[in-house]
Short mmCIF file of C-alpha atoms in Angstrom, two decimals:
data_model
loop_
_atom_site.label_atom_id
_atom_site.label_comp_id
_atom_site.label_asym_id
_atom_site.label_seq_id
_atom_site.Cartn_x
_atom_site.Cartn_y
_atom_site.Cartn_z
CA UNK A 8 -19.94 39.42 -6.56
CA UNK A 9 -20.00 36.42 -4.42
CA UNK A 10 -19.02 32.61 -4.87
CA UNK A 11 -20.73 29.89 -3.40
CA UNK A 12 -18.30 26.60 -3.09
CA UNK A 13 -18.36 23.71 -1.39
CA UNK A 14 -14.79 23.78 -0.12
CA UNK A 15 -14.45 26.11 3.10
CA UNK A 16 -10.92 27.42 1.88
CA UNK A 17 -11.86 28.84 -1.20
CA UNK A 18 -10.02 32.61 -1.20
CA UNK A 19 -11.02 34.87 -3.85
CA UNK A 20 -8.55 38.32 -4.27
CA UNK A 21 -7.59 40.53 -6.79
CA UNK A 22 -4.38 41.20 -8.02
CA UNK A 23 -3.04 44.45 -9.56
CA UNK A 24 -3.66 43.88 -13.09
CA UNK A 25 -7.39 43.81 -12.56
CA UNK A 26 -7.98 39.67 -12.66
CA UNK A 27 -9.79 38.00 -10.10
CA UNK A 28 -8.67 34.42 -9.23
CA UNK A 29 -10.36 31.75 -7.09
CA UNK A 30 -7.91 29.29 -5.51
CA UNK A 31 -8.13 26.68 -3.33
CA UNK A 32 -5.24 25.06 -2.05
CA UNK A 33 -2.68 27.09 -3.78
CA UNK A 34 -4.66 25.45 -7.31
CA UNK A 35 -6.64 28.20 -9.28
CA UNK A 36 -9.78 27.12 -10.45
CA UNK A 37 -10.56 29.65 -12.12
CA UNK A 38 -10.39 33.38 -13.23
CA UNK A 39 -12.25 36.12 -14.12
CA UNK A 40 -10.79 39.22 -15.96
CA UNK A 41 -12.30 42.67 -16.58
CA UNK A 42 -12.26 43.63 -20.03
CA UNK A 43 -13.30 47.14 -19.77
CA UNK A 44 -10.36 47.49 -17.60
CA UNK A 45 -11.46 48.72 -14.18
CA UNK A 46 -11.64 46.62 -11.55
CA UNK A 47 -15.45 45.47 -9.86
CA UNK A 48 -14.52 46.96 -6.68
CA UNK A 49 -14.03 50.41 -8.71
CA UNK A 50 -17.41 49.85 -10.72
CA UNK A 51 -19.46 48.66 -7.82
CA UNK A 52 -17.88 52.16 -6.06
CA UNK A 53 -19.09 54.00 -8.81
CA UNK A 54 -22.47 52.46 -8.84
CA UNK A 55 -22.90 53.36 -5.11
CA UNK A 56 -22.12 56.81 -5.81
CA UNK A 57 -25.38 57.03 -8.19
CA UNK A 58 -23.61 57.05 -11.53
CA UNK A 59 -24.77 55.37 -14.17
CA UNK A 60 -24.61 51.83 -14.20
CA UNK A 61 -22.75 50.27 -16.98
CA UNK A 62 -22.69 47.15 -18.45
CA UNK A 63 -20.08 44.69 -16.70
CA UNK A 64 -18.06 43.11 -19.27
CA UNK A 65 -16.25 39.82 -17.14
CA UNK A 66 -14.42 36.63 -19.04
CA UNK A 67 -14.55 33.55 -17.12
CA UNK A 68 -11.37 30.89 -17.54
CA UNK A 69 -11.41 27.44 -16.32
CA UNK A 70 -8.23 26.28 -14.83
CA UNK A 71 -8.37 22.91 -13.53
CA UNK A 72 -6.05 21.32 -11.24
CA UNK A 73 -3.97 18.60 -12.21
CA UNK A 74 -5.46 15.23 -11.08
CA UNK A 75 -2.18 13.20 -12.26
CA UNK A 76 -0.89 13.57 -9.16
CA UNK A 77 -2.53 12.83 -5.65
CA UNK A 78 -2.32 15.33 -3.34
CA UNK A 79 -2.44 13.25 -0.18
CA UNK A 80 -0.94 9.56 -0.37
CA UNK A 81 -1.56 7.43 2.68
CA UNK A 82 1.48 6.05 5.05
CA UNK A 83 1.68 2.34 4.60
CA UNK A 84 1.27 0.55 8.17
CA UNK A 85 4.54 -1.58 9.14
CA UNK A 86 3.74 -4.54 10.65
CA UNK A 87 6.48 -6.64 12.05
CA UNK A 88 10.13 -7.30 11.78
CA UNK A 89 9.89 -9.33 9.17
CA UNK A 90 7.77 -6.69 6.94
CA UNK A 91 10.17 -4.00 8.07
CA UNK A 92 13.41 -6.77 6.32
CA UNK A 93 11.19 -6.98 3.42
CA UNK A 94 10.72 -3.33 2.77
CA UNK A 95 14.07 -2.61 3.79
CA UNK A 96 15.16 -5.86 0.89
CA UNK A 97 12.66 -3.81 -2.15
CA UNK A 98 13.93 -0.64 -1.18
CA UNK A 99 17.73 -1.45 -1.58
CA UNK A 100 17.28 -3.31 -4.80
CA UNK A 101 15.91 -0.94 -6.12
CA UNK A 102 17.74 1.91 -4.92
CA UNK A 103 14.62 4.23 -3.70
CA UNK A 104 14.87 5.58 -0.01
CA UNK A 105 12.13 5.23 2.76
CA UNK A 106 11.11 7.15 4.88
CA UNK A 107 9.03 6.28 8.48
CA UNK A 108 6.92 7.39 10.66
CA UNK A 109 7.27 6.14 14.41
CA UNK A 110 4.16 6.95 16.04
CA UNK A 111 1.37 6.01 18.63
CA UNK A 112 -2.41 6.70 18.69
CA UNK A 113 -2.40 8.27 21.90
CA UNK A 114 0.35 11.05 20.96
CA UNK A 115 -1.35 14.20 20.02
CA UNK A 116 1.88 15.35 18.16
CA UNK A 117 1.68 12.68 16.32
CA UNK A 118 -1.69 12.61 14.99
CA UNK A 119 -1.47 16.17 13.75
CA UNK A 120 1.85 15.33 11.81
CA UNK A 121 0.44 12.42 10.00
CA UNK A 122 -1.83 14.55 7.71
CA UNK A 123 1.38 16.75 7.49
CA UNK A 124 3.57 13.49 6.33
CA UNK A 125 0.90 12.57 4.03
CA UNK A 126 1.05 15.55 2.57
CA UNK A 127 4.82 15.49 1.89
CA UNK A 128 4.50 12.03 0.45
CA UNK A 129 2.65 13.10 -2.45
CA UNK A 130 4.47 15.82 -3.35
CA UNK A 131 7.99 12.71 -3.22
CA UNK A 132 5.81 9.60 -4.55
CA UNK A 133 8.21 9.47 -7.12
CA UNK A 134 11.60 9.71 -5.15
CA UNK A 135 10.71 7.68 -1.86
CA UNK A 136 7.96 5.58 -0.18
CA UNK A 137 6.53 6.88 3.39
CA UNK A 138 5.56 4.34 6.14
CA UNK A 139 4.23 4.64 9.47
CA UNK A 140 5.08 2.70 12.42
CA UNK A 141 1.94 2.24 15.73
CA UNK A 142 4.28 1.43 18.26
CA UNK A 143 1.90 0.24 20.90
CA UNK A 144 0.82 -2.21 17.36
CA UNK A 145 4.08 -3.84 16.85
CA UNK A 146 6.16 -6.32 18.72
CA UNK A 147 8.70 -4.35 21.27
CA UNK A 148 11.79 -6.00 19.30
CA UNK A 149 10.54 -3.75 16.11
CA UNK A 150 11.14 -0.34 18.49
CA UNK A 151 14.20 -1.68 20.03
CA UNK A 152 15.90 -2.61 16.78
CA UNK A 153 15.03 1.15 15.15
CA UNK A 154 16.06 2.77 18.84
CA UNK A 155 13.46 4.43 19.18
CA UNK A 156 13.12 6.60 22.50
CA UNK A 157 10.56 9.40 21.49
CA UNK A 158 7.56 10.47 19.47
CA UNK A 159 7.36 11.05 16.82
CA UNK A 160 10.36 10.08 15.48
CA UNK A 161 10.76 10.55 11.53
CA UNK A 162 13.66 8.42 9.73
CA UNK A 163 15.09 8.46 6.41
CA UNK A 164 16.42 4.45 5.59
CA UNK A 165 19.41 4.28 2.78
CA UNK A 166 20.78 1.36 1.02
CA UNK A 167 19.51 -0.65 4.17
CA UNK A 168 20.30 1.39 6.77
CA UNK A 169 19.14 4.74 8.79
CA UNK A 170 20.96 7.64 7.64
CA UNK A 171 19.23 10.34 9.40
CA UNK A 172 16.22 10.95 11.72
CA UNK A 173 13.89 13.90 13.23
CA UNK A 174 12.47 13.98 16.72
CA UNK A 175 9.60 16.00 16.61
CA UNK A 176 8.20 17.67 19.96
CA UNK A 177 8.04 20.44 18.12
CA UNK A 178 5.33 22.34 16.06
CA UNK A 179 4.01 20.13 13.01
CA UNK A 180 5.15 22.60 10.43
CA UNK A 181 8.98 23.02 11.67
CA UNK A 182 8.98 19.14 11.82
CA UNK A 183 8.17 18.91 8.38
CA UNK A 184 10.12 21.65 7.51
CA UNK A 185 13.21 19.70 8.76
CA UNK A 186 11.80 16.49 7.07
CA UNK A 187 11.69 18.31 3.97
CA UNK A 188 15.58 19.10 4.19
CA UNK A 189 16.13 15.95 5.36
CA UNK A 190 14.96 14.31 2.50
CA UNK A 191 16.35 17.13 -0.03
CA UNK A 192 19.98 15.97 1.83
CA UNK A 193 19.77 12.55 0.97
CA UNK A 194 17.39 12.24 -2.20
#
């Protein structure tokens, strides 16, 4: 059996019960079961081995993946100061944390967590907004009034104010693994 897709990280495998699923992303899109109740790596054995061939009884299901939610939600740019006071002004009215991303172009670490972050802000569109921050875009004041020393820097802004940051010069997936807790601590 093979499957032609046009996504490259299509898996196929087979679990115990005899049910082959096609996934992509961690979605299924769809199964197939046996109904005779072997599997097709057992048939296609016993095939090879000259037996006769019998008829292959499969049932295709269609599971599609749920397109209410996105799956990657870009990082609004911040501007200026005064965009920063506005955001900061919606967000405390009405009571929804943000959560930014100061970064650069030129900082490697930081343009492989931005996919990462993007990511993470679909799975919270709900619960908080994401932002991103160019700091070579923005005036200096902007940086100085966040302190920001390093990059990335991830913070979480409460009710007006930062309640907790990340420095990541780390691996992509611990930062966002202490993102994610982060956020879980304050959301």
């Amino acid at each position: 059996m093979s499957a032609i897709a046009v996504c490259s990280h299509i898996i196929c495998r087979e679990n115990y019960q005899h049910q082959w699923m096609i996934s992509s992303g961690g979605t299924t899109l769809f199964s197939l079961k046996s109904t005779t109740g072997t599997s097709w790596i057992e048939r296609r054995k016993r095939e090879g081995e000259g037996k006769r061939k019998g008829r292959r009884n499969v049932r295709v299901e269609a599971l599609w993946p749920d397109l209410s939610r996105p799956t990657v939600l870009e990082l609004e740019p911040i501007t200026d100061t005064d965009h920063l006071d506005q955001i900061l002004l919606n967000a405390q009215q009405n009571s929804q944390p943000i959560l930014i991303d100061w970064m650069a172009a030129w900082c490697r670490k930081c343009i492989y967590l931005k996919p990462k972050l993007e990511k993470l802000a679909a799975e919270y569109h709900n619960k908080l907004k994401f932002y991103c921050v160019d700091v070579n875009k923005v005036p200096q004041s902007l940086v100085k009034r966040s302190n920001i020393s390093k990059m990335p820097t991830i913070q979480l802004w409460k009710d007006g104010e930062m309640k907790a940051e990340v420095i990541g010069g780390h691996k992509a997936w611990m930062v966002i693994e202490e993102v994610r807790e982060m956020i879980q601590k304050f959301v």
